[in-house]
Amino acid sequence: MRTMMNDVETAIKFLKEGKFIILADNESRENEGDLVALGSRVSPETIYQMLKIANGLMCVPVSRKIAERLGFKLMVENSTDPNETPFMVTTDATYEETGVTTGVSAYDRAATIKKIADPTAKPEHFNHPGHIQPLIAQDKGIRERTGHTEATVDLAYLAHEEPVTVIIEILKENGKMARRDDLAKLSEKYQVPMITIPQLEKYLDENQIEYAAKLAE
């Protein structure tokens, strides 16, 4: 495995196997990296490992269609977040539907995330607030907004999975944000692919994909 960058198709293969990857955004934007996994494939073991390695805020990007179907609402109507991060009201799956209790454990978090990714899930299967932080992705993904929210949902579409992902920002051991060189070292240490959002955009261009959600239409 190359130690700096991997291709998008390698990353998709890892995601479909229930593993996580590293996704870095543009160095001129947040210049941060997230661990990323597919919501439909995630396990308690993967959730625990992601939390232990990354130490950032774990969020669950979803498509607008899923957010509307499940009744997820924006956390605030008029966000002043400088990067317009689309936070929604936090949630836990209900005990009756999934066995989730406090919502905090890796097992409870995985159960809630997999329920969000369940195409048969309904609003009554969730409590609010909770311990999972959903984010709502723009309809045209990184063609509209070049954030981790959109990029990871785009990856889910490319993997032909439900447009639900798990992301968590990566911190260094000193508590500061991990940057490009730090992320490359982490990629080598855990032998997982590392790709960038500009790399994903180039992949869409090369494969003449107008926007990733088109694949599900």
Short mmCIF file of C-alpha atoms in Angstrom, two decimals:
data_model
loop_
_atom_site.label_atom_id
_atom_site.label_comp_id
_atom_site.label_asym_id
_atom_site.label_seq_id
_atom_site.Cartn_x
_atom_site.Cartn_y
_atom_site.Cartn_z
CA MET A 1 0.00 0.00 0.00
CA ARG A 2 1.30 3.46 -0.88
CA THR A 3 1.98 5.53 2.20
CA MET A 4 0.76 8.95 0.99
CA MET A 5 -2.31 8.72 -1.23
CA ASN A 6 -4.56 5.93 -2.48
CA ASP A 7 -7.07 5.96 -5.28
CA VAL A 8 -10.79 6.45 -4.78
CA GLU A 9 -11.69 2.92 -5.86
CA THR A 10 -9.35 1.43 -3.22
CA ALA A 11 -11.05 3.60 -0.61
CA ILE A 12 -14.50 2.47 -1.75
CA LYS A 13 -13.41 -1.18 -1.52
CA PHE A 14 -12.29 -0.65 2.09
CA LEU A 15 -15.56 1.07 2.96
CA LYS A 16 -17.66 -1.75 1.49
CA GLU A 17 -15.70 -4.21 3.63
CA GLY A 18 -16.85 -2.36 6.76
CA LYS A 19 -13.50 -0.67 7.33
CA PHE A 20 -12.66 3.00 7.71
CA ILE A 21 -10.54 5.29 5.54
CA ILE A 22 -8.96 8.71 5.96
CA LEU A 23 -10.43 11.62 4.02
CA ALA A 24 -8.63 14.97 3.93
CA ASP A 25 -10.20 18.17 2.70
CA ASN A 26 -8.58 20.98 0.75
CA GLU A 27 -5.57 22.52 2.46
CA SER A 28 -7.05 25.96 1.72
CA ARG A 29 -10.29 25.08 3.54
CA GLU A 30 -10.36 23.42 6.99
CA ASN A 31 -7.18 21.44 6.22
CA GLU A 32 -8.42 18.58 8.39
CA GLY A 33 -8.79 14.85 8.07
CA ASP A 34 -11.60 12.55 9.17
CA LEU A 35 -11.89 8.83 9.64
CA VAL A 36 -14.81 7.68 7.51
CA ALA A 37 -16.97 4.54 7.47
CA LEU A 38 -20.24 3.53 5.83
CA GLY A 39 -23.28 3.64 8.11
CA SER A 40 -24.74 0.52 6.52
CA ARG A 41 -21.58 -1.48 7.16
CA VAL A 42 -20.41 -0.15 10.52
CA SER A 43 -19.85 -2.39 13.54
CA PRO A 44 -19.39 -1.64 17.26
CA GLU A 45 -15.73 -2.64 16.91
CA THR A 46 -15.19 -0.14 14.09
CA ILE A 47 -16.96 2.63 16.02
CA TYR A 48 -14.78 2.00 19.08
CA GLN A 49 -11.60 1.98 17.00
CA MET A 50 -12.54 5.21 15.25
CA LEU A 51 -13.26 6.94 18.56
CA LYS A 52 -10.01 5.70 20.07
CA ILE A 53 -7.83 6.72 17.11
CA ALA A 54 -9.37 10.05 16.11
CA ASN A 55 -10.62 11.71 19.34
CA GLY A 56 -12.77 14.27 17.48
CA LEU A 57 -16.52 14.75 17.21
CA MET A 58 -18.29 11.78 15.67
CA CYS A 59 -21.05 12.74 13.23
CA VAL A 60 -23.33 10.93 10.81
CA PRO A 61 -23.84 12.61 7.42
CA VAL A 62 -27.04 11.62 5.62
CA SER A 63 -28.81 12.57 2.42
CA ARG A 64 -31.63 15.10 2.52
CA LYS A 65 -34.11 12.39 1.52
CA ILE A 66 -33.19 10.25 4.55
CA ALA A 67 -33.27 13.24 6.91
CA GLU A 68 -36.75 14.17 5.72
CA ARG A 69 -38.04 10.59 5.87
CA LEU A 70 -36.82 10.20 9.46
CA GLY A 71 -38.03 13.62 10.57
CA PHE A 72 -34.55 14.90 11.43
CA LYS A 73 -34.54 18.68 11.92
CA LEU A 74 -31.79 21.29 11.71
CA MET A 75 -30.27 22.14 15.09
CA VAL A 76 -30.70 25.87 14.42
CA GLU A 77 -32.60 27.62 11.64
CA ASN A 78 -30.02 30.35 11.04
CA SER A 79 -26.55 28.88 11.45
CA THR A 80 -23.58 31.18 11.94
CA ASP A 81 -21.07 28.34 11.59
CA PRO A 82 -18.25 29.70 9.34
CA ASN A 83 -18.19 26.51 7.25
CA GLU A 84 -22.00 26.15 7.27
CA THR A 85 -21.76 22.69 8.84
CA PRO A 86 -25.35 21.37 8.62
CA PHE A 87 -25.89 20.06 12.16
CA MET A 88 -29.21 18.43 12.97
CA VAL A 89 -30.78 17.63 16.34
CA THR A 90 -28.97 14.71 17.97
CA THR A 91 -30.63 11.31 18.15
CA ASP A 92 -30.60 7.78 19.54
CA ALA A 93 -32.51 4.81 18.20
CA THR A 94 -35.25 3.62 20.55
CA TYR A 95 -34.80 0.73 22.95
CA GLU A 96 -37.93 -0.96 21.60
CA GLU A 97 -36.60 -0.95 18.04
CA THR A 98 -32.87 -1.62 18.56
CA GLY A 99 -32.10 -2.31 22.22
CA VAL A 100 -30.23 1.01 22.62
CA THR A 101 -30.10 2.06 26.27
CA THR A 102 -27.93 5.07 27.21
CA GLY A 103 -26.83 5.60 23.60
CA VAL A 104 -23.19 6.16 24.58
CA SER A 105 -21.54 2.78 24.09
CA ALA A 106 -19.95 1.78 20.80
CA TYR A 107 -22.67 -0.88 20.56
CA ASP A 108 -25.48 1.66 21.05
CA ARG A 109 -23.92 4.12 18.62
CA ALA A 110 -23.49 1.43 15.98
CA ALA A 111 -27.10 0.32 16.47
CA THR A 112 -28.39 3.88 16.04
CA ILE A 113 -26.25 4.48 12.96
CA LYS A 114 -27.31 1.22 11.32
CA LYS A 115 -30.94 2.09 12.04
CA ILE A 116 -30.49 5.45 10.32
CA ALA A 117 -29.11 3.51 7.33
CA ASP A 118 -32.05 1.08 7.39
CA PRO A 119 -34.35 1.95 4.46
CA THR A 120 -37.36 0.73 6.48
CA ALA A 121 -36.63 3.03 9.46
CA LYS A 122 -39.34 5.50 10.56
CA PRO A 123 -39.33 8.68 12.70
CA GLU A 124 -40.84 6.80 15.66
CA HIS A 125 -37.75 4.58 15.79
CA PHE A 126 -35.68 7.49 17.16
CA ASN A 127 -35.51 9.65 20.27
CA HIS A 128 -34.29 13.27 20.36
CA PRO A 129 -31.89 14.50 21.66
CA GLY A 130 -29.40 11.66 21.76
CA HIS A 131 -25.76 10.73 21.28
CA ILE A 132 -25.51 10.59 17.49
CA GLN A 133 -24.98 13.86 15.62
CA PRO A 134 -26.56 13.75 12.15
CA LEU A 135 -25.47 16.15 9.40
CA ILE A 136 -27.49 16.81 6.26
CA ALA A 137 -25.63 16.73 2.95
CA GLN A 138 -26.36 19.00 0.01
CA ASP A 139 -28.24 17.22 -2.78
CA LYS A 140 -25.42 17.49 -5.32
CA GLY A 141 -22.68 16.61 -2.85
CA ILE A 142 -19.27 18.14 -3.39
CA ARG A 143 -20.55 19.81 -6.54
CA GLU A 144 -22.43 22.13 -4.12
CA ARG A 145 -20.28 22.10 -0.98
CA THR A 146 -16.77 20.70 -0.62
CA GLY A 147 -17.08 19.47 2.96
CA HIS A 148 -16.61 16.08 4.60
CA THR A 149 -20.40 15.80 4.96
CA GLU A 150 -20.98 15.88 1.22
CA ALA A 151 -17.81 14.02 0.24
CA THR A 152 -18.57 11.02 2.42
CA VAL A 153 -22.19 10.78 1.28
CA ASP A 154 -20.83 10.92 -2.29
CA LEU A 155 -18.56 7.98 -1.41
CA ALA A 156 -21.60 6.05 -0.14
CA TYR A 157 -23.38 6.64 -3.45
CA LEU A 158 -20.27 5.52 -5.35
CA ALA A 159 -20.21 2.37 -3.21
CA HIS A 160 -23.92 1.77 -4.03
CA GLU A 161 -24.77 1.83 -0.33
CA GLU A 162 -27.33 3.84 1.64
CA PRO A 163 -26.21 7.51 1.77
CA VAL A 164 -25.32 7.40 5.45
CA THR A 165 -21.74 7.65 6.73
CA VAL A 166 -19.79 7.99 9.96
CA ILE A 167 -17.09 10.65 10.28
CA ILE A 168 -14.83 11.79 13.08
CA GLU A 169 -12.12 14.46 13.01
CA ILE A 170 -8.58 13.30 13.69
CA LEU A 171 -6.58 14.93 16.48
CA LYS A 172 -2.88 14.51 17.17
CA GLU A 173 -1.68 13.19 20.51
CA ASN A 174 -1.04 16.78 21.67
CA GLY A 175 -4.70 17.65 21.05
CA LYS A 176 -4.13 19.75 17.94
CA MET A 177 -5.68 18.99 14.57
CA ALA A 178 -3.90 16.44 12.41
CA ARG A 179 -2.75 17.94 9.10
CA ARG A 180 -1.74 16.36 5.80
CA ASP A 181 1.64 14.91 6.90
CA ASP A 182 0.14 13.62 10.16
CA LEU A 183 -2.69 11.97 8.25
CA ALA A 184 -0.24 10.25 5.88
CA LYS A 185 1.61 8.78 8.87
CA LEU A 186 -1.67 7.55 10.33
CA SER A 187 -2.59 5.99 6.99
CA GLU A 188 0.69 4.07 7.00
CA LYS A 189 0.40 3.07 10.67
CA TYR A 190 -3.08 1.56 10.31
CA GLN A 191 -2.68 0.52 6.68
CA VAL A 192 -5.84 2.26 5.53
CA PRO A 193 -6.35 4.31 2.37
CA MET A 194 -6.06 8.09 2.48
CA ILE A 195 -7.75 10.20 -0.16
CA THR A 196 -8.63 13.88 -0.52
CA ILE A 197 -11.81 15.72 -1.47
CA PRO A 198 -10.13 17.26 -4.56
CA GLN A 199 -9.12 13.72 -5.53
CA LEU A 200 -12.76 12.63 -5.23
CA GLU A 201 -13.90 15.54 -7.37
CA LYS A 202 -11.34 14.59 -10.03
CA TYR A 203 -12.67 11.01 -9.94
CA LEU A 204 -16.20 12.26 -10.63
CA ASP A 205 -14.89 14.32 -13.53
CA GLU A 206 -12.87 11.46 -15.01
CA ASN A 207 -15.87 9.14 -14.85
CA GLN A 208 -18.22 11.80 -16.24
CA ILE A 209 -20.44 11.71 -13.14
CA GLU A 210 -22.37 14.96 -12.90
CA TYR A 211 -22.87 14.41 -9.18
CA ALA A 212 -22.75 11.21 -7.14
CA ALA A 213 -26.43 11.12 -6.12
CA LYS A 214 -27.28 10.75 -9.82
CA LEU A 215 -26.16 7.12 -9.46
CA ALA A 216 -29.16 6.43 -7.21
CA GLU A 217 -31.76 8.15 -9.39
#
